[in-house]
Coordinates of C-alpha atoms and ligand atoms in Angstrom, one line a residue:
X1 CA 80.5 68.3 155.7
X2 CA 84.4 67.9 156.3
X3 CA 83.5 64.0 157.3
X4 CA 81.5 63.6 154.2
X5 CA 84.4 64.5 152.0
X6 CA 87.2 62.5 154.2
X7 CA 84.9 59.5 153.4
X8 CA 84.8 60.4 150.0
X9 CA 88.7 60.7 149.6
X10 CA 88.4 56.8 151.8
X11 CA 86.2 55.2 149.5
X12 CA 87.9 56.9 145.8
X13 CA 91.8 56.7 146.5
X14 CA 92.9 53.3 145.1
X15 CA 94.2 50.8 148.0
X16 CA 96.4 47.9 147.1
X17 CA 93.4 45.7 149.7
X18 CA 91.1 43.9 147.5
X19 CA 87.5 41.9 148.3
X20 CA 88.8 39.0 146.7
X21 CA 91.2 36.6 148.1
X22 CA 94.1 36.1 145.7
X23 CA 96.0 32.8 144.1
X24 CA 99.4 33.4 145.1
X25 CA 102.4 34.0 142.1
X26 CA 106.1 34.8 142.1
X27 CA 107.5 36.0 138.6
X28 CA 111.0 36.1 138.5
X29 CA 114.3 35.5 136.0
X30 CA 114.8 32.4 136.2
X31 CA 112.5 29.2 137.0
X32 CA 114.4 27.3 139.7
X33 CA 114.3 30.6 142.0
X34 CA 110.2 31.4 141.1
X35 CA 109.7 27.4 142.3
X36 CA 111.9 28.0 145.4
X37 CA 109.7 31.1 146.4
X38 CA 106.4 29.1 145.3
X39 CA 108.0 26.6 147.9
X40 CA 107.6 28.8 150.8
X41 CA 103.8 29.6 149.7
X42 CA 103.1 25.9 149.6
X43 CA 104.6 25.4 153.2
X44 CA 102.5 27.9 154.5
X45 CA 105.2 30.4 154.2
X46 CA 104.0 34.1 153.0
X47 CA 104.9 36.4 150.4
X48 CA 107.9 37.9 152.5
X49 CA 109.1 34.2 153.1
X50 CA 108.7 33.5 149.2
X51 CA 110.5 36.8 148.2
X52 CA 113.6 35.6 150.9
X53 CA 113.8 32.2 149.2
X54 CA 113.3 33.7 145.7
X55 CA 116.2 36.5 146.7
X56 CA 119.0 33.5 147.9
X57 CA 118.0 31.3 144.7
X58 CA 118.6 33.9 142.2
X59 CA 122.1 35.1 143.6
X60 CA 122.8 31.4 142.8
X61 CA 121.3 30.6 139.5
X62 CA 122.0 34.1 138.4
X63 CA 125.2 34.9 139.3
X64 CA 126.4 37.2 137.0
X65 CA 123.1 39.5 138.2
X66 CA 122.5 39.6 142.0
X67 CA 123.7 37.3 145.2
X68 CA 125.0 37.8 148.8
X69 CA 127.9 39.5 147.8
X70 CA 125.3 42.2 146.2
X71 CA 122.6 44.4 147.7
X72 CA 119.1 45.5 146.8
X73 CA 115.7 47.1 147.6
X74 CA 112.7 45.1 148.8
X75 CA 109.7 47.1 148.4
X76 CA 106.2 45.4 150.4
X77 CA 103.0 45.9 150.6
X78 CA 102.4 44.4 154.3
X79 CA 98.3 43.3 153.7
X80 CA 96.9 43.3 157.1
X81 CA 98.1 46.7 157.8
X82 CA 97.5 48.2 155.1
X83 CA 101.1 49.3 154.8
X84 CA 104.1 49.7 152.7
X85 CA 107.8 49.8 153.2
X86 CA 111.3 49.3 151.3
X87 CA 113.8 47.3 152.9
X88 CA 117.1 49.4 151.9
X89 CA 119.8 46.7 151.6
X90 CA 121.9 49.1 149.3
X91 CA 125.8 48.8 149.8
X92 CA 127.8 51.0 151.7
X93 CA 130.9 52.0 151.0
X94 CA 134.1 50.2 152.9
X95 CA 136.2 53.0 155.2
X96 CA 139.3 52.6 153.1
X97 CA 137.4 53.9 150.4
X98 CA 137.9 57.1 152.2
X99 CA 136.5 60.0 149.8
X100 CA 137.0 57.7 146.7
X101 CA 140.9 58.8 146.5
X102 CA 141.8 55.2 145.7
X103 CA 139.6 55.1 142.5
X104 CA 142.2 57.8 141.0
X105 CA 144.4 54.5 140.5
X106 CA 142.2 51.3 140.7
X107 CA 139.1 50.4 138.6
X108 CA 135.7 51.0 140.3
X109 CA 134.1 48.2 138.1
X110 CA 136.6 45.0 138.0
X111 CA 138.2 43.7 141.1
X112 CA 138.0 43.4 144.9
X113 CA 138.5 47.0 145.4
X114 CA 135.9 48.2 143.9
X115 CA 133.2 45.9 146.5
X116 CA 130.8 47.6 148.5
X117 CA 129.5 46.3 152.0
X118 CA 127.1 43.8 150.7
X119 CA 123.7 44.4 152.0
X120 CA 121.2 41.5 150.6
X121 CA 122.3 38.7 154.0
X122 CA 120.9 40.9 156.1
X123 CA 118.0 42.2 154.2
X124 CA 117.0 39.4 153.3
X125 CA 117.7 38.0 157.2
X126 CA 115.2 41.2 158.0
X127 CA 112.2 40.1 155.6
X128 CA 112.3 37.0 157.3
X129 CA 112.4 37.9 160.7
X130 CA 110.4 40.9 160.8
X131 CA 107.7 39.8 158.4
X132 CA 108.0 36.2 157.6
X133 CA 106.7 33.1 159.3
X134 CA 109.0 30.2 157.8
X135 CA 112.3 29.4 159.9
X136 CA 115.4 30.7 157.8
X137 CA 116.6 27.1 157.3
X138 CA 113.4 26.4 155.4
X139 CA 114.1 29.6 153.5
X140 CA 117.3 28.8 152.7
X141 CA 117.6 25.7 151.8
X142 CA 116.4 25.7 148.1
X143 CA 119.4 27.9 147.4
X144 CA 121.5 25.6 148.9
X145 CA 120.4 22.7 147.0
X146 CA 121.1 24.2 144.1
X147 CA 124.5 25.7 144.8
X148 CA 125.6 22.1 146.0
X149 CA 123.6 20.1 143.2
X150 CA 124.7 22.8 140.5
X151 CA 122.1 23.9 137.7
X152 CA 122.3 24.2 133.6
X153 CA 124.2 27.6 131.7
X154 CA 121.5 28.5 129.8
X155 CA 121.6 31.1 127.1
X156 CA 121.4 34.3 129.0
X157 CA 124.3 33.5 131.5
X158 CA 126.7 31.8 128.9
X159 CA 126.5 35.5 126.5
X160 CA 126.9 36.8 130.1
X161 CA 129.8 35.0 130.7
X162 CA 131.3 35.7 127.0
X163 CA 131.0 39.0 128.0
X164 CA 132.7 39.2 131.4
X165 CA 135.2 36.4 131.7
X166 CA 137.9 38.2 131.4
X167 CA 137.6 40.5 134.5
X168 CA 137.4 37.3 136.8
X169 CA 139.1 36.3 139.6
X170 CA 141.2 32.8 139.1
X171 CA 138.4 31.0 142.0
X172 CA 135.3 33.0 139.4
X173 CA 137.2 31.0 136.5
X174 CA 137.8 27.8 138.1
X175 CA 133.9 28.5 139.6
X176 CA 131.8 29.7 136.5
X177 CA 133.8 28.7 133.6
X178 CA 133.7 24.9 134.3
X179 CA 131.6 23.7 131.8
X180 CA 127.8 23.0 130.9
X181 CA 126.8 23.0 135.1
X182 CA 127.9 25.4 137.5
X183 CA 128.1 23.9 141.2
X184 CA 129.5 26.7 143.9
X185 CA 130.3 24.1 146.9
X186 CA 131.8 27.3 148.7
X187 CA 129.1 29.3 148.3
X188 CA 126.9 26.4 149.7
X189 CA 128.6 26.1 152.9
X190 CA 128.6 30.0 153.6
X191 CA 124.7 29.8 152.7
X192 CA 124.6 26.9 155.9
X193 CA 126.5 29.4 157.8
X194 CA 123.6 31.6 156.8
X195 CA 121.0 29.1 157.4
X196 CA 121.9 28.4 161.5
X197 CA 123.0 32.5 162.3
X198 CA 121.8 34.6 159.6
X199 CA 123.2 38.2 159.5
X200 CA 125.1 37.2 162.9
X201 CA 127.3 35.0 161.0
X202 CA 127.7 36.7 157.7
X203 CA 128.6 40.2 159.2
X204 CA 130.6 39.4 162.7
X205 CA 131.2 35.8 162.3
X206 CA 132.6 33.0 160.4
X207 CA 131.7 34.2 157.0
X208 CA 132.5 37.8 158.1
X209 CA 136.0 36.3 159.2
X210 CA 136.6 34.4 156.0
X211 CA 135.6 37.2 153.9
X212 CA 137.8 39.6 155.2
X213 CA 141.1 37.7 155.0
X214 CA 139.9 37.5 151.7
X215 CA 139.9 40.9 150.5
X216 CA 143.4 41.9 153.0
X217 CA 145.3 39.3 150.6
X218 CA 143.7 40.3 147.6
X219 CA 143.2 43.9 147.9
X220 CA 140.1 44.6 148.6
X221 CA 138.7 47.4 151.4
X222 CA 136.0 45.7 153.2
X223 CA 137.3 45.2 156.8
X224 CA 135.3 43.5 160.1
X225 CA 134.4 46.9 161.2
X226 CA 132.2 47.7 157.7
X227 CA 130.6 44.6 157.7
X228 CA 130.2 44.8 161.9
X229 CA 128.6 48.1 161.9
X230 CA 126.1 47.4 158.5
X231 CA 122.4 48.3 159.2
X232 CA 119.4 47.8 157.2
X233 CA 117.4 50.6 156.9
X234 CA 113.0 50.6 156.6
X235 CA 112.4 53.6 154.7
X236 CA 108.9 54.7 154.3
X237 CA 108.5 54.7 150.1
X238 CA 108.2 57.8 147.8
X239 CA 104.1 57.8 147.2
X240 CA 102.5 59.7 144.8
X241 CA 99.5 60.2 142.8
X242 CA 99.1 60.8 138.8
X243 CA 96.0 61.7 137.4
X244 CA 94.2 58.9 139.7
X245 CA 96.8 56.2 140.1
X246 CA 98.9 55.9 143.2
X247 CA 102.3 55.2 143.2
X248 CA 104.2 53.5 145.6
X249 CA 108.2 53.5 144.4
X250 CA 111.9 53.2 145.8
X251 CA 113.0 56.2 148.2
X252 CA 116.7 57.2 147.9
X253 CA 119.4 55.7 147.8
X254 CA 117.4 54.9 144.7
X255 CA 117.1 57.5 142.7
X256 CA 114.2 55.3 141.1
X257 CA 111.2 57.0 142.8
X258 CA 111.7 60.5 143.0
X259 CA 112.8 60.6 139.2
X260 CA 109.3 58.9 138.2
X261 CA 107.2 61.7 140.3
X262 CA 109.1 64.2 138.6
X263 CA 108.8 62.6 135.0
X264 CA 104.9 62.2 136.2
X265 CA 104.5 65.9 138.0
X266 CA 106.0 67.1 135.2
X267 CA 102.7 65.8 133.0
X268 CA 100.3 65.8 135.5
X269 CA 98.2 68.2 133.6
X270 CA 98.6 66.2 130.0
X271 CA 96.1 64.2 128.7
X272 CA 98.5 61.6 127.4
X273 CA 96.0 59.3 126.0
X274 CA 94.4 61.8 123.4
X275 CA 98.3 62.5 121.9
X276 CA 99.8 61.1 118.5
X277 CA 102.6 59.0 118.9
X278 CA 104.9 61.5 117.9
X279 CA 103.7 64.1 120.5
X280 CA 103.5 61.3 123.5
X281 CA 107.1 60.4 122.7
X282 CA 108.4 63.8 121.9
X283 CA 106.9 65.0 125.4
X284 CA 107.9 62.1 127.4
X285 CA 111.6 62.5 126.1
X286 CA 111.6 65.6 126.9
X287 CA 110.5 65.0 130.6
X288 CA 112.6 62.5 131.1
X289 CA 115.9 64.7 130.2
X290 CA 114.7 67.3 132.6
X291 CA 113.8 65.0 135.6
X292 CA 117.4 62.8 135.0
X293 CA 119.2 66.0 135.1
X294 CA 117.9 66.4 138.9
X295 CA 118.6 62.8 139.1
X296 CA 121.8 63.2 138.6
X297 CA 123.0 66.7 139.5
X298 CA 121.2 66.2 142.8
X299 CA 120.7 63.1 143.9
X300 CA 122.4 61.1 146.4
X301 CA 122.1 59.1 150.2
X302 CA 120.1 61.4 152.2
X303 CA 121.1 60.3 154.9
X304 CA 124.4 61.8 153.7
X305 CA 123.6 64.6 151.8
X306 CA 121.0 67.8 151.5
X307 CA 118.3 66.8 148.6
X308 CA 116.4 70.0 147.2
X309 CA 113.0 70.2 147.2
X310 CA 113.1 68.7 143.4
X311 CA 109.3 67.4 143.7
X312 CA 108.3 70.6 144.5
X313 CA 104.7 71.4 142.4
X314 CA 105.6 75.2 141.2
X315 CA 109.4 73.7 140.0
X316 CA 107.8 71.1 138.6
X317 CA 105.3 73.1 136.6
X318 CA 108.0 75.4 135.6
X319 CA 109.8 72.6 134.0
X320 CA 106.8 71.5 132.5
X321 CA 106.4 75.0 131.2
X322 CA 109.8 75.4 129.6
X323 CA 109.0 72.2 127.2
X324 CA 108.2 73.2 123.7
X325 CA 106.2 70.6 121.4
X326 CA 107.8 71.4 118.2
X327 CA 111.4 71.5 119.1
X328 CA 113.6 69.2 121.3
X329 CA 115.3 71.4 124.0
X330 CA 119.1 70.5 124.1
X331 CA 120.4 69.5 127.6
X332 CA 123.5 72.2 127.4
X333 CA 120.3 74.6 128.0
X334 CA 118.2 72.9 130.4
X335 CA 121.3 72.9 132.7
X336 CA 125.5 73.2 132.2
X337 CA 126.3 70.3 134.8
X338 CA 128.1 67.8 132.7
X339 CA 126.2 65.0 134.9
X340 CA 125.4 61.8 133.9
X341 CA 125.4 58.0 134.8
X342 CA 127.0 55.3 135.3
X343 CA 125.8 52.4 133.1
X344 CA 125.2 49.9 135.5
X345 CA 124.0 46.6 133.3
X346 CA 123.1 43.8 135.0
X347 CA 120.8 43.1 138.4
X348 CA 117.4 41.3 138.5
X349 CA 113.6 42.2 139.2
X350 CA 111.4 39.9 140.9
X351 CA 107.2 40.3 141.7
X352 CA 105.1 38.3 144.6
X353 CA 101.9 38.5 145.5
X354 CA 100.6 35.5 148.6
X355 CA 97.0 34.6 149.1
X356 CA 96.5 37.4 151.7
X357 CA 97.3 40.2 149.5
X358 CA 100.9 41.0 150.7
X359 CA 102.6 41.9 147.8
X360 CA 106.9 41.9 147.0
X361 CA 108.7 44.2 144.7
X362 CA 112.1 43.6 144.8
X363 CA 115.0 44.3 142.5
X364 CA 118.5 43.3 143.2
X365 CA 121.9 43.9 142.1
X366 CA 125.9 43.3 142.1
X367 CA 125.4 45.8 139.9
X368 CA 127.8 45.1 136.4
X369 CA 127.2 41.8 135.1
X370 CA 129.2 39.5 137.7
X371 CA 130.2 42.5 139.8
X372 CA 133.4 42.9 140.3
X373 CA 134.4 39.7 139.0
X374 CA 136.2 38.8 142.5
X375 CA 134.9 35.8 143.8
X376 CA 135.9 35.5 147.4
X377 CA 137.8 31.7 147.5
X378 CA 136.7 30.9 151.2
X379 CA 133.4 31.9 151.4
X380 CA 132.4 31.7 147.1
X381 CA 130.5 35.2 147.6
X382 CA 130.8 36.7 144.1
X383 CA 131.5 40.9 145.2
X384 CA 129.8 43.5 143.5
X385 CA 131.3 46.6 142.4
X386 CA 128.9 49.3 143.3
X387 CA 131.6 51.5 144.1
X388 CA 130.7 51.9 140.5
X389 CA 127.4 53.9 141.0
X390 CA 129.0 56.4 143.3
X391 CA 130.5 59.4 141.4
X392 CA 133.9 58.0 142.4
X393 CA 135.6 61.3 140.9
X394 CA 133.2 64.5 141.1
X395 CA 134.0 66.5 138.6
X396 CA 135.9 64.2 136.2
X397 CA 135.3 61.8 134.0
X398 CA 135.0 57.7 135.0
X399 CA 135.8 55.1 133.2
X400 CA 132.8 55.5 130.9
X401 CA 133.4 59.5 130.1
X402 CA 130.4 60.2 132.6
X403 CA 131.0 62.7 134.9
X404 CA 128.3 63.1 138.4
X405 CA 127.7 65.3 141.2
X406 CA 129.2 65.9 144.6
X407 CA 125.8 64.8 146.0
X408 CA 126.7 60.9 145.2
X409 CA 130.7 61.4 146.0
X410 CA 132.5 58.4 147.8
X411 CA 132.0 58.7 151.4
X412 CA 133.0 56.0 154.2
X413 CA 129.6 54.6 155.3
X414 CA 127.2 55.8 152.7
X415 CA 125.1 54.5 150.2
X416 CA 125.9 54.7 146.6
X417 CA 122.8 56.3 144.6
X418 CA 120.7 53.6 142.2
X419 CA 118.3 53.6 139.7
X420 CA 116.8 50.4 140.4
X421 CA 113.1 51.1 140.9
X422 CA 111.1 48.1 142.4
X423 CA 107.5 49.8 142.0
X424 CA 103.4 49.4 142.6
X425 CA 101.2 51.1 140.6
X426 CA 97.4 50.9 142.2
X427 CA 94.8 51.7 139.6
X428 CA 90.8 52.3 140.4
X429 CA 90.5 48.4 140.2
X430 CA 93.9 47.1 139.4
X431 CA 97.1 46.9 140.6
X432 CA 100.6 46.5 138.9
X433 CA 103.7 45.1 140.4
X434 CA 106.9 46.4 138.0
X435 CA 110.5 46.5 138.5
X436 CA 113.6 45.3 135.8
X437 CA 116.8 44.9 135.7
X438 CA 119.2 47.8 133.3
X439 CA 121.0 50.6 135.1
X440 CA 120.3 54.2 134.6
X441 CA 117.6 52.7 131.8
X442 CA 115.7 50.7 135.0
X443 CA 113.4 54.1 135.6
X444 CA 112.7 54.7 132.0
X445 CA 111.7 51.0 131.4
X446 CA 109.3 51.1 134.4
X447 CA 107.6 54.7 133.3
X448 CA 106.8 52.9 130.1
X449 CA 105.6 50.0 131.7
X450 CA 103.5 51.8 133.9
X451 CA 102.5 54.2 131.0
X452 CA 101.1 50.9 129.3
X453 CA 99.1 49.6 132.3
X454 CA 97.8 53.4 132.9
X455 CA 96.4 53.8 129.2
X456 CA 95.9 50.3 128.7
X457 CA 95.7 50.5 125.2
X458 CA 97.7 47.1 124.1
X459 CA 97.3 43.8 125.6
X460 CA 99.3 43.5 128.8
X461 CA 102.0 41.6 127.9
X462 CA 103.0 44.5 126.1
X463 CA 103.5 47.0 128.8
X464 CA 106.5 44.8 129.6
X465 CA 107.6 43.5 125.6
X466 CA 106.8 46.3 124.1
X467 CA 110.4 48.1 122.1
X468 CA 111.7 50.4 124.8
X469 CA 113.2 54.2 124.5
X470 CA 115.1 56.1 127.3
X471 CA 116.8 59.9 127.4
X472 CA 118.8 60.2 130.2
X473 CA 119.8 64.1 130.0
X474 CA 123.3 63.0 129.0
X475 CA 124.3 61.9 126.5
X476 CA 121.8 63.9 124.6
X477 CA 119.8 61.1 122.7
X478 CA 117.0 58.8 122.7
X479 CA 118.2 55.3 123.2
X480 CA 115.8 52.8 121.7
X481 CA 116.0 49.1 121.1
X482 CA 115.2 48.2 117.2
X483 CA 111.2 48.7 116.3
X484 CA 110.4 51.3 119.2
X485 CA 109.7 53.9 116.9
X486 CA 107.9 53.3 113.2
X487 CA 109.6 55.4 110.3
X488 CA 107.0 58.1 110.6
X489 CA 107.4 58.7 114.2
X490 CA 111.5 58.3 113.8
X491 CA 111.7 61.2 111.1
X492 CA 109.4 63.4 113.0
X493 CA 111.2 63.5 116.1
X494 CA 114.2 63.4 113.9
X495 CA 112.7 66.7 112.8
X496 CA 112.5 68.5 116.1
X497 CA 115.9 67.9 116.5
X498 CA 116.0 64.8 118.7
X499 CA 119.1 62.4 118.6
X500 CA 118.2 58.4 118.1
X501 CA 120.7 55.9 118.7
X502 CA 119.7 52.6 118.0
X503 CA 120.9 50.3 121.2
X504 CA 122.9 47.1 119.5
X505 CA 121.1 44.8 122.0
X506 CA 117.8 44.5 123.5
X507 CA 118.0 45.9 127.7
X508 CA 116.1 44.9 130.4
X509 CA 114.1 41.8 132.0
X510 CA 111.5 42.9 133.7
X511 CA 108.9 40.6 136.1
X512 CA 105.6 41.9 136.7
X513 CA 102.3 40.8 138.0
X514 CA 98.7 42.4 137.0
X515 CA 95.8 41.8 139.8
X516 CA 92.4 42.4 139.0
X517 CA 91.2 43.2 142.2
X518 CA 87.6 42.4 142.6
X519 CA 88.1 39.2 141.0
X520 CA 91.5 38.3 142.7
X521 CA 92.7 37.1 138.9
X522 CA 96.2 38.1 138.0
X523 CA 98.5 37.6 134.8
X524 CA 102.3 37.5 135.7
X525 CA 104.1 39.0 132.9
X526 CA 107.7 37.7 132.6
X527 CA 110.1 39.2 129.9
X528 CA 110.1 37.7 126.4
X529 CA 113.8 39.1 126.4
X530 CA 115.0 36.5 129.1
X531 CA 114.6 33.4 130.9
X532 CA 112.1 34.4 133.2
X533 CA 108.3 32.5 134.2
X534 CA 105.9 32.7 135.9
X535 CA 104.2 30.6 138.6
X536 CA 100.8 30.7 140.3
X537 CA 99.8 28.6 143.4
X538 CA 97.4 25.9 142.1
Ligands
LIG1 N1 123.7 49.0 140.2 C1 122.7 49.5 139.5 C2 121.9 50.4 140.2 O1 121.7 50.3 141.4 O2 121.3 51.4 139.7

């Protein structure tokens, strides 16, 4: 009887394996990184070699969003074993940094100082070692090309630019404010260095070396011993099911995960599909201002910190419990921590999928739009400024007004919390590989997504276009880009005494891929709000 129903459970829980073999696709933000991954897939390379190459390109064609001066999370679905796992190339924070004392001063957002240990050369040095099959020159060398040849300023990166130019560095200026074609001839040699001893070079070697004197003439914190003693870390993902779809999402240091299965616990027993608009929103809203308030009250590096048992069923039906349909519950009652986030804006989201079924998630950041605006003159690695996402002053306000919990205070060593949420959602027949760009707004935009594959009421290419909302327990309001709500829906949650505030510009640029799994056909779903494509294997 007991062996009749674990076969059962086998044959009805939704695996990311499918009958059919698959063309292979890479979605990502921009079209000279997607071909540099589609590269790899035509020289035999597999989806962990096409997500490497993808990764390198796009910290060069997209600098003001992700790079080897940045970090990230790489979530895979490893096919043959039936197995998933994140790569955790998240930052650490720089021993000087000591408990964040030096942010009292110095900005956490613009300039050397404010530079985590970047993570993404040897995560991405990791994917290709541990579960590639190309040779990391192959890898590499499409982002070389094109930080030697240079490439076009489109759109997106000259408003970009606009935007940020004035927290650069004098080498960022000279570098990215050139003209029509940015070439980064620095940044090409340290990518060699890269090419011949990986992680070896970049974090006790020549570029480690380079980098350092660097930041001890310019000010910044990262020393040979941060970058020596950086690690990787596999973590196994945060899995969970919702009313029979499985997902598979980022484990902390992102935040990303965790706050989706409590959004999603929170509902487990609502029948979302049979709700007005009003009442889907209204409920929604209010799940998402109860499971951000954990977020950020709670959240931080575990490997650091205590985490509560926030997923916990009984808490999470409680919460559930305490949300009323007709009225929106102020966040002053749901808890009196002032806690909120930082508004991280830029990093990027790309999705691959290889013949065999292996499957990439992976979002990446520098986290503001061109970091920290410090580009490093001897090696051209553009720094982030993560330092940013920590709560660099528990208790008091940062630069933005935001105030966060001790659980994501500055410590030497540890991982700054994120939001990015690189994410598969495995339905009865279909799968969904989701992930964006956005800050705190990242989780939101990848519930919704996943809310329209789930219901799968609108054509796909909406679960990604569609207008987006977000309530992030603090401030207390819905942030929506223009056309998310129609005038109806707007004065009825207007009613129940919900906040909107319209954004000024559209967020987010997400890259997903749909696979229909008996059939092996898939639809990659790039943004309509940026530059992104997507290419399939012919
Ligand atoms: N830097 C944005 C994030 O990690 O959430």
């Amino acid at each position: 009887m007991l062996f009749r129903f674990l076969l059962l459970l086998l044959i009805c829980a939704p695996s990311a394996l499918s009958a059919a073999p698959y063309q292979a696709m890479v979605v990502a933000a921009q079209k000279s990184a997607a071909e540099a991954g589609m590269a790899m897939l035509e020289k035999s390379g597999n989806a962990f070699d096409a997500a490497a190459a993808t990764a390198l390109a796009l910290g060069v064609v997209e600098p003001g969003s992700s790079g080897i001066g940045g970090g990230g999370f790489f979530l895979l679905y490893i096919a043959r074993e039936d197995r998933y796992v994140m790569i955790d190339a998240r930052e650490t924070s720089p021993k000087l940094a000591g408990n964040g004392e030096v942010f009292e001063q110095q900005s956490s957002i613009d300039g050397p100082q404010s530079a985590g240990v970047p993570g993404l050369a040897a995560g991405v040095d990791h994917l290709i070692e541990t579960y590639g099959r190309l040779n990391r020159n192959v890898i590499t060398q499409p982002a070389i090309d094109l930080a030697s040849n240079g490439f076009a300023v489109g759109p997106r990166l000259r408003s970009m630019l606009e935007w940020r130019s004035s927290a650069f560095s004098d080498m960022a200026r000279t570098t990215f404010l050139a003209g029509d074609t940015i070439r980064q001839p620095a940044l090409a040699d340290t990518l060699r260095r890269f090419a011949r001893g990986g992680r070896d070079d970049f974090y006790r070697g020549e570029t480690a070396g380079r980098l350092v004197a660097d930041m001890k003439r310019d000010g910044g914190l990262i020393r040979e011993s941060d970058l020596a003693t950086y690690r990787v870390i596999e973590r196994e993902p945060i899995i969970f099911d919702y009313r029979g779809f499985q997902f598979v999402s980022a484990a902390l240091p992102s935040s990303g995960g965790m706050t989706l299965a409590n959004v999603f616990g929170q509902l487990q027993d609502d029948n979302l599909k049979v709700l007005n608009q009003s009442d889907r929103i209204h409920l929604l809203v209010e799940a998402m201002k109860r499971a951000y308030r954990d977020r950020n009250a709670h959240m931080g590096d575990s490997d650091f910190v205590e985490i509560p048992d926030l997923l916990n069923p009984k808490r999470l039906q409680q919460q559930r419990a305490g949300i009323r349909m007709e009225h929106a519950t102020p966040s002053s009652e749901i808890g009196n921590s002032s806690d909120a986030i930082g508004p991280g804006t830029d990093t990027t989201h790309f999705s691959v999928i290889d013949a065999e079924g292996n499957m990439v998630s992976a979002t990446l950041s520098i986290n503001y739009a061109f970091g920290s605006g410090y580009l490093s003159p001897s090696t051209g690695i553009l720094l982030n400024d993560e330092m940013d996402d920590f709560a660099t002053r528990p208790g008091k306000p940062n630069a933005f007004g935001l105030v966060q919990g001790s659980a994501n205070a500055v410590a030497p060593g540890k991982r700054m919390l994120s939001s990015m949420t690189p994410t598969f959602v495995i339905g009865p027949d279909r799968t969904f590989i989701v992930g964006t760009p956005g800050g705190s707004r990242i989780i939101s935009m990848v519930l919704l997504a996943s809310l329209g594959f789930m219901l799968d009421e609108t054509a796909a290419a909406e679960w990604v276009n569609a207008p987006r909302y977000h309530h992030q327990f603090l401030p207390d309001e819905i942030q929506h880009e223009q056309g998310a709500f129609n005038p109806d829906v707007a004065n009825e949650l207007q009613k129940r005494g919900h906040k909107l505030k319209l954004m000024k510009r559209r967020y987010g640029n997400m890259h997903a891929i749909l696979i229909e799994r008996e059939t092996g056909k898939l639809t990659g779903i790039p943004d309509a709000r940026g530059e992104g494509v997507a290419i399939r294997q012919e």
